[in-house]
XYZ file of N, CA and C in Angstrom:
303
model
N 4.459 31.530 -2.542
C 4.751 32.677 -3.191
C 4.136 32.989 -4.432
N 4.720 33.363 -5.458
C 3.866 33.818 -6.798
C 3.192 32.678 -7.335
N 3.842 31.407 -7.392
C 3.270 29.989 -8.027
C 1.934 29.596 -7.044
N 1.842 29.890 -5.821
C 0.864 29.823 -5.140
C -0.444 30.587 -5.381
N -0.284 31.724 -5.796
C -1.335 32.721 -6.037
C -1.572 33.063 -7.607
N -0.602 32.465 -8.582
C -0.797 32.843 -9.907
C -2.121 32.504 -10.450
N -2.738 31.418 -9.927
C -4.020 30.972 -10.592
C -5.112 32.158 -10.249
N -5.163 32.423 -8.943
C -6.437 33.560 -8.897
C -5.933 34.825 -9.040
N -4.714 35.098 -9.079
C -4.272 36.755 -9.185
C -4.095 36.901 -10.844
N -3.417 36.005 -11.492
C -3.077 36.257 -12.850
C -3.770 35.626 -14.088
N -3.892 34.239 -13.665
C -4.523 33.389 -14.955
C -5.799 33.726 -15.142
N -6.767 34.128 -14.130
C -7.929 34.446 -14.460
C -8.192 35.440 -15.133
N -7.383 36.838 -14.893
C -7.209 37.953 -15.537
C -6.919 37.493 -17.023
N -5.962 37.028 -17.131
C -5.309 36.765 -18.484
C -6.270 35.798 -19.470
N -6.818 35.095 -18.842
C -7.696 34.043 -19.476
C -9.168 34.958 -19.966
N -9.502 35.842 -19.160
C -10.582 36.713 -19.538
C -10.102 37.576 -20.789
N -9.123 38.279 -20.501
C -8.629 39.061 -21.971
C -8.293 38.328 -23.030
N -7.769 37.222 -22.865
C -7.332 36.210 -24.034
C -8.707 35.735 -24.833
N -9.594 35.326 -23.879
C -10.744 34.617 -24.584
C -11.868 35.842 -24.992
N -11.727 36.958 -24.525
C -12.444 38.241 -25.191
C -11.961 38.358 -26.620
N -10.725 37.821 -27.060
C -10.345 38.118 -28.326
C -10.333 36.672 -29.090
N -11.055 35.717 -28.467
C -11.596 34.613 -29.210
C -10.552 33.693 -29.246
N -9.385 33.675 -28.311
C -8.318 32.794 -28.526
C -8.287 31.905 -27.097
N -7.545 31.233 -26.967
C -7.270 30.232 -25.755
C -5.791 30.377 -25.361
N -5.421 30.679 -24.014
C -4.156 30.685 -23.792
C -3.326 29.481 -23.599
N -2.190 29.356 -23.759
C -1.452 28.226 -23.508
C -0.139 28.626 -22.708
N 0.059 27.917 -21.550
C 1.091 28.239 -20.645
C 1.884 27.194 -20.460
N 2.801 26.843 -21.367
C 3.664 25.475 -21.271
C 4.558 25.416 -20.220
N 4.941 26.428 -19.440
C 5.987 26.860 -18.305
C 5.150 26.492 -17.040
N 3.914 26.204 -17.220
C 3.195 25.967 -15.884
C 2.516 24.502 -15.942
N 3.028 23.807 -17.015
C 2.838 22.305 -17.000
C 3.493 21.689 -15.923
N 2.611 20.964 -15.002
C 3.146 20.181 -13.855
C 4.393 19.520 -13.977
N 4.666 18.994 -15.032
C 5.891 18.065 -15.142
C 7.105 19.104 -15.408
N 6.809 20.198 -16.112
C 8.001 21.319 -16.130
C 8.124 21.951 -14.864
N 7.178 22.329 -13.974
C 7.253 22.956 -12.798
C 8.028 22.008 -11.951
N 7.666 20.583 -11.866
C 8.405 19.675 -10.972
C 9.991 19.716 -11.425
N 10.194 19.540 -12.820
C 11.495 19.364 -13.248
C 12.340 20.735 -12.882
N 11.662 21.933 -12.890
C 12.400 23.082 -12.494
C 12.750 23.238 -10.981
N 11.776 22.875 -10.437
C 11.925 22.723 -8.765
C 12.954 21.927 -8.141
N 13.246 20.889 -9.079
C 14.289 19.987 -8.661
C 15.583 20.445 -9.060
N 15.723 21.566 -9.762
C 17.218 21.996 -10.210
C 17.542 22.928 -8.841
N 18.839 22.897 -8.645
C 19.558 24.019 -8.009
C 19.258 25.331 -8.632
N 19.267 26.486 -7.721
C 19.121 27.837 -8.270
C 20.231 28.037 -9.242
N 21.545 27.646 -8.867
C 22.640 27.882 -9.827
C 22.422 27.337 -11.031
N 21.620 26.266 -11.281
C 21.307 25.515 -12.516
C 20.424 26.436 -13.329
N 19.684 27.340 -12.743
C 18.642 28.058 -13.411
C 19.076 29.591 -13.873
N 19.815 30.251 -12.810
C 20.318 31.467 -13.088
C 21.807 31.674 -12.629
N 22.372 32.638 -13.109
C 23.832 32.848 -12.692
C 23.772 34.547 -12.791
N 23.664 35.228 -11.668
C 23.598 36.743 -11.759
C 24.885 37.449 -11.963
N 25.888 36.573 -11.986
C 27.189 37.025 -11.925
C 27.317 37.522 -13.593
N 26.595 36.895 -14.575
C 26.524 37.355 -15.818
C 25.842 38.428 -16.194
N 25.046 39.062 -15.108
C 24.377 40.245 -15.328
C 22.907 40.112 -15.702
N 22.109 41.201 -15.561
C 20.709 41.302 -16.088
C 20.775 41.056 -17.505
N 19.887 40.512 -18.009
C 19.738 40.306 -19.338
C 20.295 38.924 -20.026
N 20.826 38.296 -19.105
C 21.744 37.299 -19.491
C 21.848 35.935 -18.616
N 21.920 36.503 -17.172
C 22.199 35.670 -16.111
C 20.703 35.101 -15.520
N 19.914 36.353 -15.566
C 18.682 35.930 -15.064
C 18.078 35.061 -16.166
N 17.220 34.232 -15.923
C 16.259 33.346 -16.578
C 17.141 32.658 -17.802
N 18.316 32.251 -17.016
C 19.404 31.530 -18.035
C 18.993 30.473 -18.781
N 18.276 29.333 -18.157
C 17.698 28.290 -18.960
C 16.902 28.710 -20.258
N 16.103 29.747 -20.039
C 15.030 29.866 -20.913
C 15.953 30.611 -21.999
N 16.968 31.571 -21.562
C 17.823 32.110 -22.667
C 18.680 31.184 -23.616
N 19.246 30.289 -22.851
C 19.944 29.199 -23.606
C 19.184 28.329 -24.519
N 17.947 28.056 -24.001
C 16.931 27.322 -24.895
C 16.699 28.101 -26.108
N 16.348 29.301 -25.913
C 15.873 30.278 -26.897
C 17.240 30.358 -28.073
N 18.369 30.375 -27.323
C 19.484 30.526 -28.164
C 19.654 29.110 -29.319
N 19.349 28.131 -28.464
C 19.557 26.778 -29.149
C 18.559 26.510 -30.215
N 17.397 27.473 -30.111
C 16.260 27.120 -31.030
C 16.453 28.214 -32.081
N 17.542 28.808 -32.158
C 17.819 29.865 -33.203
C 17.142 31.221 -33.063
N 16.563 31.531 -31.573
C 15.929 32.705 -31.342
C 17.070 33.722 -30.614
N 18.211 33.751 -31.403
C 19.321 34.470 -30.540
C 18.871 36.032 -30.106
N 18.214 36.650 -30.979
C 17.640 37.956 -30.506
C 16.888 37.971 -29.003
N 15.945 36.881 -29.264
C 14.901 36.810 -28.053
C 15.774 36.354 -26.932
N 16.840 35.559 -27.087
C 17.657 35.373 -25.787
C 18.307 36.286 -25.182
N 18.446 37.556 -25.802
C 19.137 38.714 -25.162
C 18.354 39.785 -24.626
N 16.886 39.635 -24.848
C 16.272 40.619 -24.604
C 15.836 40.731 -23.052
N 15.549 41.662 -22.551
C 15.446 42.082 -21.081
C 13.738 41.414 -20.726
N 13.799 40.827 -19.440
C 12.579 40.219 -18.896
C 11.296 41.394 -18.934
N 10.400 41.225 -19.344
C 9.013 42.062 -19.182
C 7.920 41.357 -18.847
N 6.944 41.861 -17.951
C 5.742 41.366 -17.598
C 5.121 41.322 -19.037
N 4.108 40.146 -19.242
C 3.398 40.253 -20.365
C 2.803 41.395 -21.090
N 2.041 42.176 -19.838
C 1.544 43.443 -20.420
C 2.288 44.370 -20.742
N 3.436 44.420 -20.309
C 4.440 45.447 -21.020
C 5.182 44.822 -22.192
N 5.272 43.479 -22.187
C 5.833 43.202 -23.482
C 4.980 42.996 -24.488
N 3.788 42.949 -24.409
C 2.680 43.129 -25.422
C 2.251 44.664 -25.732
N 2.795 45.542 -24.705
C 2.452 46.903 -24.826
C 0.951 47.241 -24.564
N 0.463 46.070 -23.880
C -1.132 46.542 -23.637
C -1.208 47.445 -22.374
N -0.114 47.578 -21.781
C -0.135 48.479 -20.625
C -0.633 49.978 -21.044
N 0.015 50.368 -22.029
C -0.088 51.633 -22.641
C -1.367 51.845 -23.134
N -2.031 50.715 -23.369
C -3.496 51.000 -24.258
C -4.390 51.201 -22.884
N -4.307 50.930 -21.728
C -5.155 51.172 -20.649
C -5.093 52.717 -20.302
N -6.547 53.270 -19.851
C -6.761 54.543 -19.699
C -7.260 54.535 -18.282
N -6.855 55.711 -17.571
C -7.360 55.812 -16.069
C -6.588 54.973 -15.312
N -7.520 54.913 -14.340
C -6.823 54.148 -13.291
C -7.112 52.482 -13.206
N -8.266 52.291 -14.056
C -8.570 50.887 -14.116
C -7.362 50.010 -14.772
N -7.157 48.811 -14.121
C -6.000 47.781 -14.810
C -6.778 46.497 -14.878
N -5.705 45.412 -15.668
C -6.289 44.330 -15.896
C -6.814 43.314 -14.667
N -6.455 43.563 -13.540
C -7.155 42.876 -12.557
C -8.378 43.629 -11.598
N -8.638 44.843 -12.086
C -9.741 45.530 -11.435
C -10.921 44.820 -11.620
N -11.680 44.633 -10.755
C -13.051 43.924 -10.567
C -14.096 44.855 -11.101
N -14.931 44.281 -12.020
C -15.916 45.311 -12.498
C -17.299 45.058 -11.941
């Protein structure tokens, strides 16, 4: 699914955008040990949709953020990076970040 195509669909685009600004991206949630650990957990250990959107989704991340003192971040709705950073609003016309030049 998404994990199988992330390297050629998203990471290439993201790397180009990030490196254009002289930075190097870090993606700790894509670390092999992290992915293996999370794949070993049952779905109900990672999320509980009975708690509703904005808390039950991404439950592990929200609990971790809360424990790290990021209470406000733990309650924020999930957004794709281009929307979270508001870069989607900066794009003009029909070209998007994954458009081939």
